[in-house]
Tab-separated table of N, CA, C and O in Angstrom:
chain	number	residue	atom	x	y	z
O	224	MET	N	19.800	5.674	24.568
O	224	MET	CA	19.432	6.754	24.792
O	224	MET	C	19.705	6.844	26.562
O	224	MET	O	19.487	6.116	27.241
O	225	ARG	N	20.379	8.297	26.607
O	225	ARG	CA	20.824	8.401	27.894
O	225	ARG	C	19.678	8.994	28.801
O	225	ARG	O	19.800	10.423	28.976
O	226	ILE	N	19.148	8.219	29.393
O	226	ILE	CA	17.719	9.098	30.046
O	226	ILE	C	18.001	9.853	31.285
O	226	ILE	O	17.485	11.072	31.259
O	227	ASP	N	18.719	9.470	32.116
O	227	ASP	CA	19.260	10.205	33.253
O	227	ASP	C	19.892	11.340	32.988
O	227	ASP	O	19.292	12.554	33.376
O	228	ASP	N	20.734	11.509	31.984
O	228	ASP	CA	21.415	13.003	31.652
O	228	ASP	C	20.564	13.832	30.955
O	228	ASP	O	20.661	14.946	30.960
O	229	TYR	N	19.494	13.057	29.962
O	229	TYR	CA	18.550	13.987	29.120
O	229	TYR	C	17.554	14.360	30.126
O	229	TYR	O	17.510	15.537	30.098
O	230	ALA	N	17.130	13.717	31.075
O	230	ALA	CA	16.164	14.139	31.952
O	230	ALA	C	16.773	15.545	33.130
O	230	ALA	O	16.080	16.535	33.053
O	231	LYS	N	18.008	15.349	33.265
O	231	LYS	CA	18.566	16.236	33.862
O	231	LYS	C	18.733	17.587	33.276
O	231	LYS	O	18.723	18.677	33.625
O	232	TRP	N	19.190	17.594	31.788
O	232	TRP	CA	19.331	18.560	31.085
O	232	TRP	C	17.835	19.200	30.859
O	232	TRP	O	17.596	20.324	30.695
O	233	LEU	N	16.899	18.471	30.597
O	233	LEU	CA	15.471	18.898	30.417
O	233	LEU	C	14.948	19.580	31.149
O	233	LEU	O	14.556	20.770	31.197
O	234	ARG	N	15.423	19.233	32.738
O	234	ARG	CA	14.652	19.877	34.029
O	234	ARG	C	14.925	21.410	33.981
O	234	ARG	O	14.381	21.964	34.760
O	235	THR	N	16.132	21.573	33.145
O	235	THR	CA	16.509	23.074	33.301
O	235	THR	C	15.822	24.069	32.273
O	235	THR	O	15.982	25.184	32.370
O	236	LEU	N	15.019	23.192	31.413
O	236	LEU	CA	14.254	23.919	30.528
O	236	LEU	C	12.546	23.906	30.580
O	236	LEU	O	12.047	24.969	30.214
O	237	VAL	N	12.333	22.664	30.810
O	237	VAL	CA	10.981	22.558	30.948
O	237	VAL	C	10.120	22.043	32.484
O	237	VAL	O	11.463	21.421	33.216
O	238	SER	N	9.080	21.725	32.488
O	238	SER	CA	8.592	21.169	33.821
O	238	SER	C	8.702	19.867	33.987
O	238	SER	O	9.084	18.844	32.947
O	239	GLU	N	8.629	19.170	35.013
O	239	GLU	CA	8.726	17.629	35.427
O	239	GLU	C	7.754	16.868	34.219
O	239	GLU	O	8.132	15.662	33.693
O	240	ALA	N	6.489	17.518	34.170
O	240	ALA	CA	5.482	16.590	33.423
O	240	ALA	C	5.941	16.464	31.977
O	240	ALA	O	6.028	15.508	31.474
O	241	VAL	N	6.586	17.741	31.304
O	241	VAL	CA	7.259	17.695	29.956
O	241	VAL	C	8.488	16.712	29.760
O	241	VAL	O	8.474	16.089	29.013
O	242	VAL	N	9.303	16.796	30.721
O	242	VAL	CA	10.345	15.802	31.021
O	242	VAL	C	9.872	14.504	30.916
O	242	VAL	O	10.346	13.670	29.938
O	243	GLN	N	8.852	14.128	31.604
O	243	GLN	CA	8.378	12.864	31.490
O	243	GLN	C	7.943	12.424	30.194
O	243	GLN	O	8.104	11.071	29.572
O	244	ASN	N	7.283	13.243	29.663
O	244	ASN	CA	6.103	13.020	28.272
O	244	ASN	C	7.495	13.028	26.998
O	244	ASN	O	7.222	12.197	26.344
O	245	TYR	N	8.320	13.831	27.106
O	245	TYR	CA	9.401	13.826	26.191
O	245	TYR	C	10.205	12.383	26.148
O	245	TYR	O	10.577	11.930	25.105
O	246	ILE	N	10.368	11.976	27.533
O	246	ILE	CA	11.167	10.435	27.388
O	246	ILE	C	10.533	9.523	27.179
O	246	ILE	O	10.817	8.661	26.433
O	247	LYS	N	9.112	9.377	27.375
O	247	LYS	CA	8.134	8.227	27.146
O	247	LYS	C	7.949	8.278	25.384
O	247	LYS	O	8.112	7.564	24.881
O	248	ARG	N	7.966	9.685	24.985
O	248	ARG	CA	7.820	9.929	23.313
O	248	ARG	C	9.254	9.062	22.719
O	248	ARG	O	9.266	8.697	21.722
O	249	CYS	N	10.328	9.629	23.085
O	249	CYS	CA	11.513	9.123	22.792
O	249	CYS	C	11.650	7.648	22.663
O	249	CYS	O	12.008	7.064	21.689
O	250	GLN	N	11.236	7.163	23.824
O	250	GLN	CA	11.371	5.825	24.168
O	250	GLN	C	10.406	4.875	22.896
O	250	GLN	O	10.754	3.794	22.630
O	251	ARG	N	9.135	5.455	22.916
O	251	ARG	CA	8.247	5.024	22.015
O	251	ARG	C	8.728	4.988	20.516
O	251	ARG	O	8.621	3.998	19.767
O	252	VAL	N	9.592	6.077	20.240
O	252	VAL	CA	10.287	6.015	18.671
O	252	VAL	C	10.972	4.832	18.601
O	252	VAL	O	11.391	4.253	17.890
O	253	GLU	N	12.242	4.774	19.757
O	253	GLU	CA	13.166	3.612	19.629
O	253	GLU	C	12.421	2.497	19.710
O	253	GLU	O	12.870	1.515	18.900
O	254	LYS	N	11.523	2.343	20.301
O	254	LYS	CA	10.997	0.833	20.276
O	254	LYS	C	10.089	0.656	19.085
O	254	LYS	O	10.198	-0.528	18.518
O	255	ASN	N	9.394	1.325	18.635
O	255	ASN	CA	8.422	1.219	17.582
O	255	ASN	C	9.351	1.198	16.097
O	255	ASN	O	9.022	0.376	15.268
O	256	LEU	N	10.381	1.925	16.214
O	256	LEU	CA	11.233	1.829	14.662
O	256	LEU	C	12.442	1.204	14.817
O	256	LEU	O	13.169	1.258	14.127
O	257	ASP	N	12.529	0.493	16.323
O	257	ASP	CA	13.801	-0.135	16.312
O	257	ASP	C	15.145	0.634	16.108
O	257	ASP	O	15.904	-0.018	15.458
O	258	VAL	N	15.092	1.721	16.547
O	258	VAL	CA	16.429	2.507	16.658
O	258	VAL	C	16.997	2.749	17.881
O	258	VAL	O	16.185	2.886	18.911
O	259	SER	N	18.326	3.452	17.880
O	259	SER	CA	18.712	3.831	19.125
O	259	SER	C	18.733	5.230	18.828
O	259	SER	O	19.772	5.738	17.639
O	260	LEU	N	18.571	6.230	19.461
O	260	LEU	CA	18.445	7.626	19.359
O	260	LEU	C	20.077	8.148	19.144
O	260	LEU	O	20.350	8.910	18.469
O	261	ASP	N	20.612	7.449	20.031
O	261	ASP	CA	22.168	7.709	20.062
O	261	ASP	C	22.767	7.463	18.713
O	261	ASP	O	23.549	8.113	17.996
O	262	LEU	N	22.453	6.151	18.491
O	262	LEU	CA	23.134	5.774	16.995
O	262	LEU	C	22.493	6.488	15.934
O	262	LEU	O	23.403	6.970	14.801
O	263	GLU	N	21.585	7.179	15.823
O	263	GLU	CA	20.938	8.029	14.797
O	263	GLU	C	21.825	9.390	14.907
O	263	GLU	O	21.865	9.915	13.694
O	264	PHE	N	21.790	9.903	16.166
O	264	PHE	CA	22.604	11.254	16.166
O	264	PHE	C	24.033	11.037	15.602
O	264	PHE	O	24.350	11.782	14.578
O	265	ARG	N	24.721	9.935	15.906
O	265	ARG	CA	25.991	9.525	15.261
O	265	ARG	C	25.955	9.408	14.024
O	265	ARG	O	26.902	9.815	13.302
O	266	LYS	N	25.003	8.625	13.495
O	266	LYS	CA	24.858	8.679	11.952
O	266	LYS	C	24.717	9.792	11.005
O	266	LYS	O	25.525	9.965	10.237
O	267	ASP	N	23.826	10.512	11.220
O	267	ASP	CA	23.428	11.915	10.587
O	267	ASP	C	23.125	13.022	11.389
O	267	ASP	O	22.280	13.863	10.627
O	268	ARG	N	23.356	12.940	12.550
O	268	ARG	CA	22.769	14.039	13.439
O	268	ARG	C	21.370	13.838	13.551
O	268	ARG	O	20.681	14.935	13.870
O	269	GLY	N	20.731	12.548	13.468
O	269	GLY	CA	19.313	12.622	13.436
O	269	GLY	C	18.490	12.970	12.195
O	269	GLY	O	17.561	12.907	12.113
O	270	THR	N	19.135	13.317	11.096
O	270	THR	CA	18.392	14.021	10.067
O	270	THR	C	17.588	13.051	9.587
O	270	THR	O	16.286	13.188	9.198
O	271	SER	N	17.750	11.617	9.203
O	271	SER	CA	17.348	10.548	8.697
O	271	SER	C	15.936	10.325	9.384
O	271	SER	O	14.887	10.020	8.920
O	272	LEU	N	16.015	10.269	10.646
O	272	LEU	CA	15.003	9.770	11.570
O	272	LEU	C	14.108	11.051	11.643
O	272	LEU	O	12.848	10.678	11.480
O	273	LEU	N	14.746	12.194	11.621
O	273	LEU	CA	13.468	13.359	11.539
O	273	LEU	C	12.734	13.437	10.529
O	273	LEU	O	11.610	13.730	10.401
O	274	ASP	N	13.291	12.996	9.327
O	274	ASP	CA	12.666	12.940	8.065
O	274	ASP	C	11.509	11.838	8.109
O	274	ASP	O	10.559	12.223	7.689
O	275	GLN	N	11.847	10.807	8.760
O	275	GLN	CA	10.700	9.668	8.887
O	275	GLN	C	9.495	10.180	9.665
O	275	GLN	O	8.310	9.872	9.449
O	276	LEU	N	10.028	11.130	10.679
O	276	LEU	CA	8.708	11.578	11.493
O	276	LEU	C	8.128	12.982	11.029
O	276	LEU	O	7.357	13.327	11.871
O	277	THR	N	8.367	13.151	10.111
O	277	THR	CA	7.794	14.464	9.525
O	277	THR	C	6.460	13.949	8.860
O	277	THR	O	6.396	13.041	7.635
O	278	TYR	N	5.416	14.509	9.000
O	278	TYR	CA	4.182	14.313	8.337
O	278	TYR	C	3.569	15.980	8.231
O	278	TYR	O	3.313	16.417	9.098
O	279	THR	N	3.425	16.414	6.969
O	279	THR	CA	2.771	17.571	6.953
O	279	THR	C	1.056	17.546	6.766
O	279	THR	O	0.771	16.660	6.609
O	280	THR	N	1.009	18.716	6.831
O	280	THR	CA	-0.521	19.152	7.003
O	280	THR	C	-1.245	18.592	5.617
O	280	THR	O	-2.182	17.986	5.444
O	281	GLU	N	-0.197	18.872	4.587
O	281	GLU	CA	-1.058	18.504	3.075
O	281	GLU	C	-0.861	16.881	3.311
O	281	GLU	O	-2.037	16.273	2.677
O	282	ASP	N	0.113	16.134	3.816
O	282	ASP	CA	0.010	14.597	3.836
O	282	ASP	C	-1.147	14.263	4.764
O	282	ASP	O	-1.962	13.276	4.084
O	283	TRP	N	-1.257	15.040	5.780
O	283	TRP	CA	-2.783	14.670	6.485
O	283	TRP	C	-4.037	14.859	5.852
O	283	TRP	O	-4.992	14.219	5.606
O	284	GLN	N	-4.140	16.108	5.064
O	284	GLN	CA	-5.325	16.158	4.470
O	284	GLN	C	-5.288	15.457	3.105
O	284	GLN	O	-6.578	15.190	2.768
O	285	LYS	N	-4.428	15.101	2.639
O	285	LYS	CA	-4.517	14.057	1.486
O	285	LYS	C	-4.495	12.701	1.774
O	285	LYS	O	-4.599	11.731	1.074
O	286	HIS	N	-4.633	12.466	3.279
O	286	HIS	CA	-4.538	11.056	3.694
O	286	HIS	C	-3.551	10.275	3.428
O	286	HIS	O	-3.856	8.991	2.910
O	287	ARG	N	-2.232	10.739	3.180
O	287	ARG	CA	-1.156	10.022	2.901
O	287	ARG	C	-0.653	9.186	3.959
O	287	ARG	O	-0.870	9.407	5.036
O	288	PRO	N	0.035	7.909	3.360
O	288	PRO	CA	0.331	6.922	4.574
O	288	PRO	C	1.607	7.709	5.458
O	288	PRO	O	2.340	8.519	4.528
O	289	LEU	N	2.141	7.169	6.620
O	289	LEU	CA	3.020	7.638	7.393
O	289	LEU	C	4.372	7.064	6.637
O	289	LEU	O	4.408	6.324	5.806
O	290	HIS	N	5.361	7.948	7.163
O	290	HIS	CA	6.513	7.839	6.337
O	290	HIS	C	7.347	6.708	7.406
O	290	HIS	O	8.660	6.432	7.110
O	291	CYS	N	6.943	6.227	8.444
O	291	CYS	CA	7.329	5.631	9.453
O	291	CYS	C	6.614	4.295	9.833
O	291	CYS	O	5.207	4.580	9.463
O	292	SER	N	6.834	3.341	10.628
O	292	SER	CA	6.172	2.329	10.966
O	292	SER	C	5.561	2.482	12.436
O	292	SER	O	5.276	1.551	13.258
O	293	ILE	N	5.164	3.684	13.126
O	293	ILE	CA	4.536	4.132	14.161
O	293	ILE	C	3.235	3.493	13.960
O	293	ILE	O	2.521	4.303	13.170
O	294	ASN	N	2.839	2.950	15.021
O	294	ASN	CA	1.175	3.085	15.052
O	294	ASN	C	0.446	3.711	15.912
O	294	ASN	O	0.924	4.000	16.916
O	295	PHE	N	-0.629	4.128	15.336
O	295	PHE	CA	-1.302	5.036	16.045
O	295	PHE	C	-2.987	4.358	16.362
O	295	PHE	O	-3.344	3.754	15.582
O	296	ARG	N	-3.801	4.701	17.468
O	296	ARG	CA	-4.915	4.289	17.394
O	296	ARG	C	-5.831	4.592	16.150
O	296	ARG	O	-5.814	5.808	15.707
O	297	ALA	N	-6.819	4.011	15.801
O	297	ALA	CA	-7.721	4.319	15.035
O	297	ALA	C	-8.527	5.683	15.245
O	297	ALA	O	-8.956	5.776	16.341
O	298	GLY	N	-8.567	6.422	14.535
O	298	GLY	CA	-9.159	7.829	14.649
O	298	GLY	C	-8.109	8.952	15.231
O	298	GLY	O	-8.483	9.900	15.494
O	299	SER	N	-6.848	8.302	15.389
O	299	SER	CA	-5.835	9.565	15.937
O	299	SER	C	-5.667	10.727	15.024
O	299	SER	O	-5.786	10.243	13.956
O	300	ASP	N	-4.981	11.408	15.353
O	300	ASP	CA	-4.378	12.621	14.624
O	300	ASP	C	-3.040	12.370	14.044
O	300	ASP	O	-2.418	12.590	15.210
O	301	TRP	N	-2.649	11.647	13.208
O	301	TRP	CA	-1.455	11.415	12.924
O	301	TRP	C	-0.387	12.739	12.644
O	301	TRP	O	0.726	12.563	13.275
O	302	TYR	N	-0.990	13.741	12.215
O	302	TYR	CA	-0.258	14.860	11.903
O	302	TYR	C	0.295	15.300	13.551
O	302	TYR	O	1.525	15.682	13.740
O	303	LYS	N	-0.593	15.688	14.366
O	303	LYS	CA	-0.032	15.950	15.854
O	303	LYS	C	0.628	15.001	16.460
O	303	LYS	O	1.388	15.503	17.120
O	304	GLY	N	0.250	13.622	16.298
O	304	GLY	CA	0.894	12.665	16.966
O	304	GLY	C	2.292	12.574	16.732
O	304	GLY	O	3.354	12.410	17.582
O	305	LEU	N	2.641	12.568	15.441
O	305	LEU	CA	4.046	12.690	14.868
O	305	LEU	C	4.639	13.956	15.271
O	305	LEU	O	5.893	13.667	15.521
O	306	ALA	N	4.118	14.616	15.248
O	306	ALA	CA	4.725	16.273	15.577
O	306	ALA	C	5.142	16.231	17.068
O	306	ALA	O	6.283	16.770	17.303
O	307	SER	N	4.400	15.540	17.967
O	307	SER	CA	4.641	15.670	19.140
O	307	SER	C	6.023	14.696	19.314
O	307	SER	O	6.827	14.949	20.161
O	308	LEU	N	5.902	13.655	18.723
O	308	LEU	CA	7.080	12.547	18.662
O	308	LEU	C	8.323	13.180	18.172
O	308	LEU	O	9.605	13.277	18.650
O	309	LYS	N	7.977	13.840	17.062
O	309	LYS	CA	9.429	14.446	16.443
O	309	LYS	C	9.880	15.686	17.304
O	309	LYS	O	11.053	15.777	17.337
O	310	THR	N	8.928	16.331	18.253
O	310	THR	CA	9.433	17.541	18.828
O	310	THR	C	10.349	16.787	20.039
O	310	THR	O	11.662	17.351	20.438
O	311	ALA	N	9.904	15.773	20.417
O	311	ALA	CA	10.727	15.020	21.533
O	311	ALA	C	12.251	14.674	21.469
O	311	ALA	O	13.291	14.756	22.020
O	312	VAL	N	12.181	13.759	20.193
O	312	VAL	CA	13.356	13.350	19.394
O	312	VAL	C	14.152	14.437	19.193
O	312	VAL	O	15.377	14.550	19.317
O	313	ASN	N	13.654	15.552	18.322
O	313	ASN	CA	14.749	16.678	18.020
O	313	ASN	C	15.193	17.071	19.412
O	313	ASN	O	16.231	17.724	19.220
O	314	LYS	N	14.322	17.446	20.337
O	314	LYS	CA	15.067	17.882	21.881
O	314	LYS	C	16.346	16.898	22.066
O	314	LYS	O	17.146	17.416	22.795
O	315	TYR	N	15.956	15.809	21.921
O	315	TYR	CA	17.183	14.782	22.501
O	315	TYR	C	18.222	14.983	21.632
O	315	TYR	O	19.388	15.039	22.103
O	316	PHE	N	17.859	15.304	20.297
O	316	PHE	CA	19.221	15.650	19.358
O	316	PHE	C	19.936	16.901	19.799
O	316	PHE	O	21.176	16.907	19.741
O	317	GLU	N	19.097	17.744	20.303
O	317	GLU	CA	19.593	19.120	20.769
O	317	GLU	C	20.420	18.884	21.761
O	317	GLU	O	21.581	19.319	22.030
O	318	PHE	N	19.952	18.055	22.787
O	318	PHE	CA	20.617	17.767	23.931
O	318	PHE	C	22.202	17.098	23.797
O	318	PHE	O	23.009	17.312	24.108
O	319	CYS	N	22.387	15.909	22.648
O	319	CYS	CA	23.424	15.417	22.350
O	319	CYS	C	24.316	16.481	21.692
O	319	CYS	O	25.487	16.234	21.908
O	320	GLN	N	24.000	17.576	20.947
O	320	GLN	CA	24.749	18.520	20.461
O	320	GLN	C	25.138	19.520	21.400
O	320	GLN	O	26.530	19.786	21.520
O	321	VAL	N	24.448	19.801	22.607
O	321	VAL	CA	25.206	20.608	23.738
O	321	VAL	C	26.009	19.770	24.589
O	321	VAL	O	26.137	20.600	25.487
O	322	SER	N	25.407	18.662	24.878
O	322	SER	CA	25.987	17.921	26.017
O	322	SER	C	27.452	17.946	26.182
O	322	SER	O	27.993	17.762	24.814
O	323	ASP	N	28.232	17.913	27.087
O	323	ASP	CA	29.693	17.983	27.294
O	323	ASP	C	30.227	16.498	26.730
O	323	ASP	O	31.204	16.324	26.567
O	324	ALA	N	29.214	15.587	26.872
O	324	ALA	CA	29.207	14.104	26.792
O	324	ALA	C	28.928	13.889	25.159
O	324	ALA	O	28.660	12.674	25.063
O	325	SER	N	28.776	14.736	24.257
O	325	SER	CA	28.058	14.399	22.951
O	325	SER	C	28.669	13.143	22.211
O	325	SER	O	28.254	12.387	21.455
O	326	ARG	N	30.111	12.931	22.691
O	326	ARG	CA	30.725	11.707	22.265
O	326	ARG	C	30.165	10.689	22.541
O	326	ARG	O	30.394	9.552	21.991
O	327	ASP	N	29.267	10.433	23.578
O	327	ASP	CA	28.637	9.512	24.102
O	327	ASP	C	27.250	9.252	23.518
O	327	ASP	O	26.555	8.144	23.467
O	328	CYS	N	26.831	10.237	22.693
O	328	CYS	CA	25.429	10.162	22.129
O	328	CYS	C	25.732	9.347	20.775
O	328	CYS	O	26.677	8.962	20.252
């Protein structure tokens, strides 16, 4: 993940607190799923990873297991937790698409 470039780009869109949260969430996804967001973007524009991070309200209501191996604390809201991770990762893939250096993603 190109943290410095991503942070610089994000700062044109959101507050510093959001920048830091998005970076931490992206790093958590990379670490917990043992993936590189850059490689995932190159592979299929991130589609398969975003699919893994999708957890619907129906999944939540029916207590279905997660589609990925990200751990949450007992009692956590998986639906909201995955949604926040997916939002950050999706924003990173957006950065890769619009970046002049997208070939580096």
